[in-house]
Amino acid sequence: MKKIELKTPILEEDIRRLRVGDIIYFTGTLFTARDASHKRILQYLQKGEKLPFSINGAPMYHCGPLVRQTSTGWTVIAAGPTTSMRMEAYEEDIIKNFDVRLIVGKGGMGEKTVRAMKEFGAVYGAFTGGAAVLASKYVKNVRDVQWLDLGVPEAVWILEVEKLGPIIICIDSYGNNLYAKVQSEAEKNKAKILEIVP
């Protein structure tokens, strides 16, 4: 297990050095995306249209932030992760077509995403659920927001963060999956317990 600081732009070589269990802290620009924004990103791709923001090489945070608008712009009040598995249907194509190298959320992702991470060089990192206010402390600036018509949580928020973390690498670019490992061990332990239960 290593503690590593990453900055944008994130390159494939940065990601290939990471392994399951490594702890990272991220500084730079990231963007948030949930279900509706994933769907719209792929609609743009299918139509051959250019996105109104750049996501290539930027980390994607599965997050619907709580924000407040002031006379000087937007302030992030809370920025906790949302459940990533909801984006499983879209993530393979996002990774493949937009060079997204780092995805942050909670709860892990499925086999299609894991395969894409192996092929294109990406990792999945978990940020602690329930720590939304803590996460907001690392947000230094709201650079932009797109697609507010989807609603505040589903809009794409482009954020400048400083040392966001700890983020635990739970799926690495070699297919190692901490969630799958824990599930497998739990099943083995369950079987042993059931053997001794009268």
PDB file of C-alpha atoms in Angstrom:
ATOM      1  CA  MET A   1       0.000   0.000   0.000  1.00  0.00           C
ATOM      2  CA  LYS A   2       1.337   3.392  -1.032  1.00  0.00           C
ATOM      3  CA  LYS A   3       0.190   6.957  -0.488  1.00  0.00           C
ATOM      4  CA  ILE A   4       0.375   8.873  -3.760  1.00  0.00           C
ATOM      5  CA  GLU A   5      -0.465  12.406  -4.833  1.00  0.00           C
ATOM      6  CA  LEU A   6      -1.856  12.834  -8.344  1.00  0.00           C
ATOM      7  CA  LYS A   7      -2.353  16.002 -10.368  1.00  0.00           C
ATOM      8  CA  THR A   8      -4.048  16.695 -13.671  1.00  0.00           C
ATOM      9  CA  PRO A   9      -3.551  15.898 -16.409  1.00  0.00           C
ATOM     10  CA  ILE A  10      -3.583  12.241 -15.385  1.00  0.00           C
ATOM     11  CA  LEU A  11      -1.731  10.029 -17.837  1.00  0.00           C
ATOM     12  CA  GLU A  12      -2.029   6.311 -18.463  1.00  0.00           C
ATOM     13  CA  GLU A  13       1.470   5.794 -17.069  1.00  0.00           C
ATOM     14  CA  ASP A  14       0.355   7.371 -13.769  1.00  0.00           C
ATOM     15  CA  ILE A  15      -2.578   4.966 -13.569  1.00  0.00           C
ATOM     16  CA  ARG A  16      -0.632   1.829 -14.513  1.00  0.00           C
ATOM     17  CA  ARG A  17       1.572   2.382 -11.449  1.00  0.00           C
ATOM     18  CA  LEU A  18      -1.394   2.159  -9.075  1.00  0.00           C
ATOM     19  CA  ARG A  19      -2.480  -1.044  -7.380  1.00  0.00           C
ATOM     20  CA  VAL A  20      -5.477  -2.088  -5.329  1.00  0.00           C
ATOM     21  CA  GLY A  21      -5.074  -0.754  -1.793  1.00  0.00           C
ATOM     22  CA  ASP A  22      -3.030   2.304  -2.758  1.00  0.00           C
ATOM     23  CA  ILE A  23      -4.248   5.555  -1.251  1.00  0.00           C
ATOM     24  CA  ILE A  24      -4.266   8.651  -3.422  1.00  0.00           C
ATOM     25  CA  TYR A  25      -4.845  12.354  -2.897  1.00  0.00           C
ATOM     26  CA  PHE A  26      -5.866  14.305  -5.949  1.00  0.00           C
ATOM     27  CA  THR A  27      -5.185  17.930  -6.888  1.00  0.00           C
ATOM     28  CA  GLY A  28      -6.451  19.626 -10.023  1.00  0.00           C
ATOM     29  CA  THR A  29      -9.609  19.682 -12.118  1.00  0.00           C
ATOM     30  CA  LEU A  30     -12.290  17.024 -11.938  1.00  0.00           C
ATOM     31  CA  PHE A  31     -15.866  16.791 -13.155  1.00  0.00           C
ATOM     32  CA  THR A  32     -18.944  15.281 -11.563  1.00  0.00           C
ATOM     33  CA  ALA A  33     -21.305  12.993 -13.421  1.00  0.00           C
ATOM     34  CA  ARG A  34     -24.323  10.941 -12.450  1.00  0.00           C
ATOM     35  CA  ASP A  35     -26.896   8.913 -14.390  1.00  0.00           C
ATOM     36  CA  ALA A  36     -28.475  11.634 -16.522  1.00  0.00           C
ATOM     37  CA  SER A  37     -25.194  13.309 -17.451  1.00  0.00           C
ATOM     38  CA  HIS A  38     -23.644   9.958 -18.418  1.00  0.00           C
ATOM     39  CA  LYS A  39     -26.586   9.333 -20.701  1.00  0.00           C
ATOM     40  CA  ARG A  40     -26.279  12.767 -22.294  1.00  0.00           C
ATOM     41  CA  ILE A  41     -22.520  12.441 -22.797  1.00  0.00           C
ATOM     42  CA  LEU A  42     -23.116   9.266 -24.785  1.00  0.00           C
ATOM     43  CA  GLN A  43     -25.908  10.920 -26.758  1.00  0.00           C
ATOM     44  CA  TYR A  44     -23.415  13.577 -27.842  1.00  0.00           C
ATOM     45  CA  LEU A  45     -20.967  10.826 -28.783  1.00  0.00           C
ATOM     46  CA  GLN A  46     -23.546   8.948 -30.842  1.00  0.00           C
ATOM     47  CA  LYS A  47     -24.468  12.119 -32.717  1.00  0.00           C
ATOM     48  CA  GLY A  48     -20.817  13.009 -33.307  1.00  0.00           C
ATOM     49  CA  GLU A  49     -21.245  16.294 -31.455  1.00  0.00           C
ATOM     50  CA  LYS A  50     -18.563  17.939 -29.350  1.00  0.00           C
ATOM     51  CA  LEU A  51     -19.200  18.189 -25.636  1.00  0.00           C
ATOM     52  CA  PRO A  52     -19.472  21.729 -24.211  1.00  0.00           C
ATOM     53  CA  PHE A  53     -16.684  20.861 -21.761  1.00  0.00           C
ATOM     54  CA  SER A  54     -13.509  18.792 -21.885  1.00  0.00           C
ATOM     55  CA  ILE A  55     -13.348  15.561 -19.905  1.00  0.00           C
ATOM     56  CA  ASN A  56     -10.377  13.886 -21.565  1.00  0.00           C
ATOM     57  CA  GLY A  57      -7.844  12.947 -18.921  1.00  0.00           C
ATOM     58  CA  ALA A  58      -9.840  14.522 -16.090  1.00  0.00           C
ATOM     59  CA  PRO A  59     -11.042  12.414 -13.157  1.00  0.00           C
ATOM     60  CA  MET A  60     -14.752  11.666 -13.016  1.00  0.00           C
ATOM     61  CA  TYR A  61     -16.438  11.935  -9.630  1.00  0.00           C
ATOM     62  CA  HIS A  62     -19.750  10.124  -9.183  1.00  0.00           C
ATOM     63  CA  CYS A  63     -21.272  12.909  -7.142  1.00  0.00           C
ATOM     64  CA  GLY A  64     -24.304  15.158  -7.039  1.00  0.00           C
ATOM     65  CA  PRO A  65     -22.996  18.076  -5.007  1.00  0.00           C
ATOM     66  CA  LEU A  66     -25.052  20.314  -2.774  1.00  0.00           C
ATOM     67  CA  VAL A  67     -24.278  23.874  -3.856  1.00  0.00           C
ATOM     68  CA  ARG A  68     -25.204  27.447  -3.022  1.00  0.00           C
ATOM     69  CA  GLN A  69     -25.210  30.307  -5.517  1.00  0.00           C
ATOM     70  CA  THR A  70     -23.843  33.624  -4.297  1.00  0.00           C
ATOM     71  CA  SER A  71     -23.147  36.984  -5.875  1.00  0.00           C
ATOM     72  CA  THR A  72     -19.638  35.769  -6.726  1.00  0.00           C
ATOM     73  CA  GLY A  73     -20.544  32.359  -8.094  1.00  0.00           C
ATOM     74  CA  TRP A  74     -21.149  28.870  -6.741  1.00  0.00           C
ATOM     75  CA  THR A  75     -20.032  27.386  -3.419  1.00  0.00           C
ATOM     76  CA  VAL A  76     -19.992  23.639  -2.788  1.00  0.00           C
ATOM     77  CA  ILE A  77     -21.590  22.792   0.568  1.00  0.00           C
ATOM     78  CA  ALA A  78     -21.382  19.004   0.366  1.00  0.00           C
ATOM     79  CA  ALA A  79     -19.793  16.695  -2.198  1.00  0.00           C
ATOM     80  CA  GLY A  80     -20.107  13.078  -1.140  1.00  0.00           C
ATOM     81  CA  PRO A  81     -19.915  10.165  -3.570  1.00  0.00           C
ATOM     82  CA  THR A  82     -22.988   8.495  -4.990  1.00  0.00           C
ATOM     83  CA  THR A  83     -23.396   4.778  -5.733  1.00  0.00           C
ATOM     84  CA  SER A  84     -21.310   4.014  -8.797  1.00  0.00           C
ATOM     85  CA  MET A  85     -23.021   0.836  -9.980  1.00  0.00           C
ATOM     86  CA  ARG A  86     -25.865   2.934 -11.375  1.00  0.00           C
ATOM     87  CA  MET A  87     -23.445   4.145 -14.058  1.00  0.00           C
ATOM     88  CA  GLU A  88     -22.311   0.657 -15.087  1.00  0.00           C
ATOM     89  CA  ALA A  89     -24.332   0.702 -18.316  1.00  0.00           C
ATOM     90  CA  TYR A  90     -22.454   3.800 -19.538  1.00  0.00           C
ATOM     91  CA  GLU A  91     -18.957   3.661 -18.063  1.00  0.00           C
ATOM     92  CA  GLU A  92     -17.268   1.353 -20.546  1.00  0.00           C
ATOM     93  CA  ASP A  93     -18.017   3.727 -23.425  1.00  0.00           C
ATOM     94  CA  ILE A  94     -16.999   6.775 -21.370  1.00  0.00           C
ATOM     95  CA  ILE A  95     -13.611   5.239 -20.568  1.00  0.00           C
ATOM     96  CA  LYS A  96     -13.094   4.065 -24.135  1.00  0.00           C
ATOM     97  CA  ASN A  97     -13.957   7.315 -25.879  1.00  0.00           C
ATOM     98  CA  PHE A  98     -12.902  10.043 -23.463  1.00  0.00           C
ATOM     99  CA  ASP A  99      -9.648   8.837 -21.850  1.00  0.00           C
ATOM    100  CA  VAL A 100     -11.103   8.999 -18.353  1.00  0.00           C
ATOM    101  CA  ARG A 101      -8.345   7.510 -16.201  1.00  0.00           C
ATOM    102  CA  LEU A 102      -9.677   7.916 -12.666  1.00  0.00           C
ATOM    103  CA  ILE A 103     -13.239   7.319 -11.513  1.00  0.00           C
ATOM    104  CA  VAL A 104     -14.165   8.118  -7.920  1.00  0.00           C
ATOM    105  CA  GLY A 105     -17.360   6.999  -6.231  1.00  0.00           C
ATOM    106  CA  LYS A 106     -18.587   4.407  -3.769  1.00  0.00           C
ATOM    107  CA  GLY A 107     -19.587   0.776  -3.930  1.00  0.00           C
ATOM    108  CA  GLY A 108     -17.532  -0.369  -6.924  1.00  0.00           C
ATOM    109  CA  MET A 109     -18.473  -1.179 -10.508  1.00  0.00           C
ATOM    110  CA  GLY A 110     -19.228  -4.193 -12.695  1.00  0.00           C
ATOM    111  CA  GLU A 111     -17.360  -6.428 -15.095  1.00  0.00           C
ATOM    112  CA  LYS A 112     -17.830  -4.275 -18.213  1.00  0.00           C
ATOM    113  CA  THR A 113     -16.180  -1.339 -16.502  1.00  0.00           C
ATOM    114  CA  VAL A 114     -13.394  -3.505 -15.088  1.00  0.00           C
ATOM    115  CA  ARG A 115     -12.619  -4.819 -18.592  1.00  0.00           C
ATOM    116  CA  ALA A 116     -12.486  -1.280 -19.972  1.00  0.00           C
ATOM    117  CA  MET A 117     -10.156  -0.221 -17.165  1.00  0.00           C
ATOM    118  CA  LYS A 118      -7.776  -3.032 -18.042  1.00  0.00           C
ATOM    119  CA  GLU A 119      -7.846  -2.309 -21.767  1.00  0.00           C
ATOM    120  CA  PHE A 120      -7.591   1.483 -21.687  1.00  0.00           C
ATOM    121  CA  GLY A 121      -5.770   2.154 -18.425  1.00  0.00           C
ATOM    122  CA  ALA A 122      -8.146   3.425 -15.769  1.00  0.00           C
ATOM    123  CA  VAL A 123      -8.783   2.830 -12.066  1.00  0.00           C
ATOM    124  CA  TYR A 124     -11.681   3.111  -9.643  1.00  0.00           C
ATOM    125  CA  GLY A 125     -11.175   4.845  -6.317  1.00  0.00           C
ATOM    126  CA  ALA A 126     -13.539   4.915  -3.358  1.00  0.00           C
ATOM    127  CA  PHE A 127     -14.107   8.016  -1.272  1.00  0.00           C
ATOM    128  CA  THR A 128     -15.797   7.517   2.091  1.00  0.00           C
ATOM    129  CA  GLY A 129     -19.570   7.677   1.941  1.00  0.00           C
ATOM    130  CA  GLY A 130     -21.117   9.931   4.566  1.00  0.00           C
ATOM    131  CA  ALA A 131     -18.211  12.382   4.405  1.00  0.00           C
ATOM    132  CA  ALA A 132     -19.852  14.849   2.019  1.00  0.00           C
ATOM    133  CA  VAL A 133     -19.070  17.963   4.077  1.00  0.00           C
ATOM    134  CA  LEU A 134     -15.462  16.854   4.487  1.00  0.00           C
ATOM    135  CA  ALA A 135     -15.169  16.363   0.720  1.00  0.00           C
ATOM    136  CA  SER A 136     -16.421  19.902   0.112  1.00  0.00           C
ATOM    137  CA  LYS A 137     -13.485  21.264   2.136  1.00  0.00           C
ATOM    138  CA  TYR A 138     -11.153  20.162  -0.648  1.00  0.00           C
ATOM    139  CA  VAL A 139     -13.087  22.034  -3.335  1.00  0.00           C
ATOM    140  CA  LYS A 140     -11.300  25.326  -3.928  1.00  0.00           C
ATOM    141  CA  ASN A 141     -13.300  26.612  -6.858  1.00  0.00           C
ATOM    142  CA  VAL A 142     -16.255  25.856  -9.119  1.00  0.00           C
ATOM    143  CA  ARG A 143     -14.776  26.439 -12.547  1.00  0.00           C
ATOM    144  CA  ASP A 144     -17.957  25.774 -14.517  1.00  0.00           C
ATOM    145  CA  VAL A 145     -21.305  24.018 -14.531  1.00  0.00           C
ATOM    146  CA  GLN A 146     -23.022  22.500 -17.547  1.00  0.00           C
ATOM    147  CA  TRP A 147     -26.461  21.006 -18.147  1.00  0.00           C
ATOM    148  CA  LEU A 148     -28.258  22.564 -15.217  1.00  0.00           C
ATOM    149  CA  ASP A 149     -31.469  21.681 -17.023  1.00  0.00           C
ATOM    150  CA  LEU A 150     -30.894  18.150 -15.707  1.00  0.00           C
ATOM    151  CA  GLY A 151     -31.125  19.482 -12.149  1.00  0.00           C
ATOM    152  CA  VAL A 152     -28.365  20.477  -9.741  1.00  0.00           C
ATOM    153  CA  PRO A 153     -27.354  16.928  -8.693  1.00  0.00           C
ATOM    154  CA  GLU A 154     -27.297  15.619 -12.280  1.00  0.00           C
ATOM    155  CA  ALA A 155     -25.520  18.609 -13.832  1.00  0.00           C
ATOM    156  CA  VAL A 156     -21.840  18.373 -14.701  1.00  0.00           C
ATOM    157  CA  TRP A 157     -19.837  20.387 -12.179  1.00  0.00           C
ATOM    158  CA  ILE A 158     -16.242  21.165 -13.081  1.00  0.00           C
ATOM    159  CA  LEU A 159     -14.360  21.622  -9.843  1.00  0.00           C
ATOM    160  CA  GLU A 160     -10.869  22.610  -8.771  1.00  0.00           C
ATOM    161  CA  VAL A 161      -9.802  20.523  -5.791  1.00  0.00           C
ATOM    162  CA  GLU A 162      -6.729  20.349  -3.609  1.00  0.00           C
ATOM    163  CA  LYS A 163      -5.574  17.058  -2.072  1.00  0.00           C
ATOM    164  CA  LEU A 164      -8.993  15.414  -2.243  1.00  0.00           C
ATOM    165  CA  GLY A 165      -8.693  12.187  -0.314  1.00  0.00           C
ATOM    166  CA  PRO A 166      -8.021   9.707   1.014  1.00  0.00           C
ATOM    167  CA  ILE A 167      -9.228   7.836  -2.065  1.00  0.00           C
ATOM    168  CA  ILE A 168      -8.615   4.085  -1.893  1.00  0.00           C
ATOM    169  CA  ILE A 169      -7.909   2.320  -5.179  1.00  0.00           C
ATOM    170  CA  CYS A 170     -10.445  -0.523  -5.194  1.00  0.00           C
ATOM    171  CA  ILE A 171     -10.191  -1.566  -8.860  1.00  0.00           C
ATOM    172  CA  ASP A 172      -6.866  -1.178 -10.631  1.00  0.00           C
ATOM    173  CA  SER A 173      -5.937  -1.223 -14.310  1.00  0.00           C
ATOM    174  CA  TYR A 174      -4.935  -4.885 -14.127  1.00  0.00           C
ATOM    175  CA  GLY A 175      -8.383  -6.121 -13.167  1.00  0.00           C
ATOM    176  CA  ASN A 176      -7.703  -6.532  -9.468  1.00  0.00           C
ATOM    177  CA  ASN A 177     -10.923  -5.788  -7.633  1.00  0.00           C
ATOM    178  CA  LEU A 178     -11.056  -5.264  -3.882  1.00  0.00           C
ATOM    179  CA  TYR A 179     -14.844  -5.606  -3.831  1.00  0.00           C
ATOM    180  CA  ALA A 180     -14.724  -8.957  -5.629  1.00  0.00           C
ATOM    181  CA  LYS A 181     -11.974 -10.169  -3.290  1.00  0.00           C
ATOM    182  CA  VAL A 182     -13.958  -9.257  -0.176  1.00  0.00           C
ATOM    183  CA  GLN A 183     -17.084 -10.879  -1.639  1.00  0.00           C
ATOM    184  CA  SER A 184     -15.182 -14.072  -2.397  1.00  0.00           C
ATOM    185  CA  GLU A 185     -13.666 -14.232   1.081  1.00  0.00           C
ATOM    186  CA  ALA A 186     -17.054 -13.575   2.661  1.00  0.00           C
ATOM    187  CA  GLU A 187     -18.592 -16.447   0.685  1.00  0.00           C
ATOM    188  CA  LYS A 188     -15.798 -18.804   1.799  1.00  0.00           C
ATOM    189  CA  ASN A 189     -16.227 -17.761   5.429  1.00  0.00           C
ATOM    190  CA  LYS A 190     -19.990 -18.164   5.139  1.00  0.00           C
ATOM    191  CA  ALA A 191     -19.531 -21.696   3.856  1.00  0.00           C
ATOM    192  CA  LYS A 192     -17.213 -22.557   6.768  1.00  0.00           C
ATOM    193  CA  ILE A 193     -19.657 -21.105   9.265  1.00  0.00           C
ATOM    194  CA  LEU A 194     -22.546 -23.067   7.790  1.00  0.00           C
ATOM    195  CA  GLU A 195     -20.512 -26.267   8.080  1.00  0.00           C
ATOM    196  CA  ILE A 196     -20.200 -25.917  11.849  1.00  0.00           C
ATOM    197  CA  VAL A 197     -23.675 -24.617  12.554  1.00  0.00           C
ATOM    198  CA  PRO A 198     -25.834 -27.549  13.775  1.00  0.00           C
TER     199      PRO A 198
END
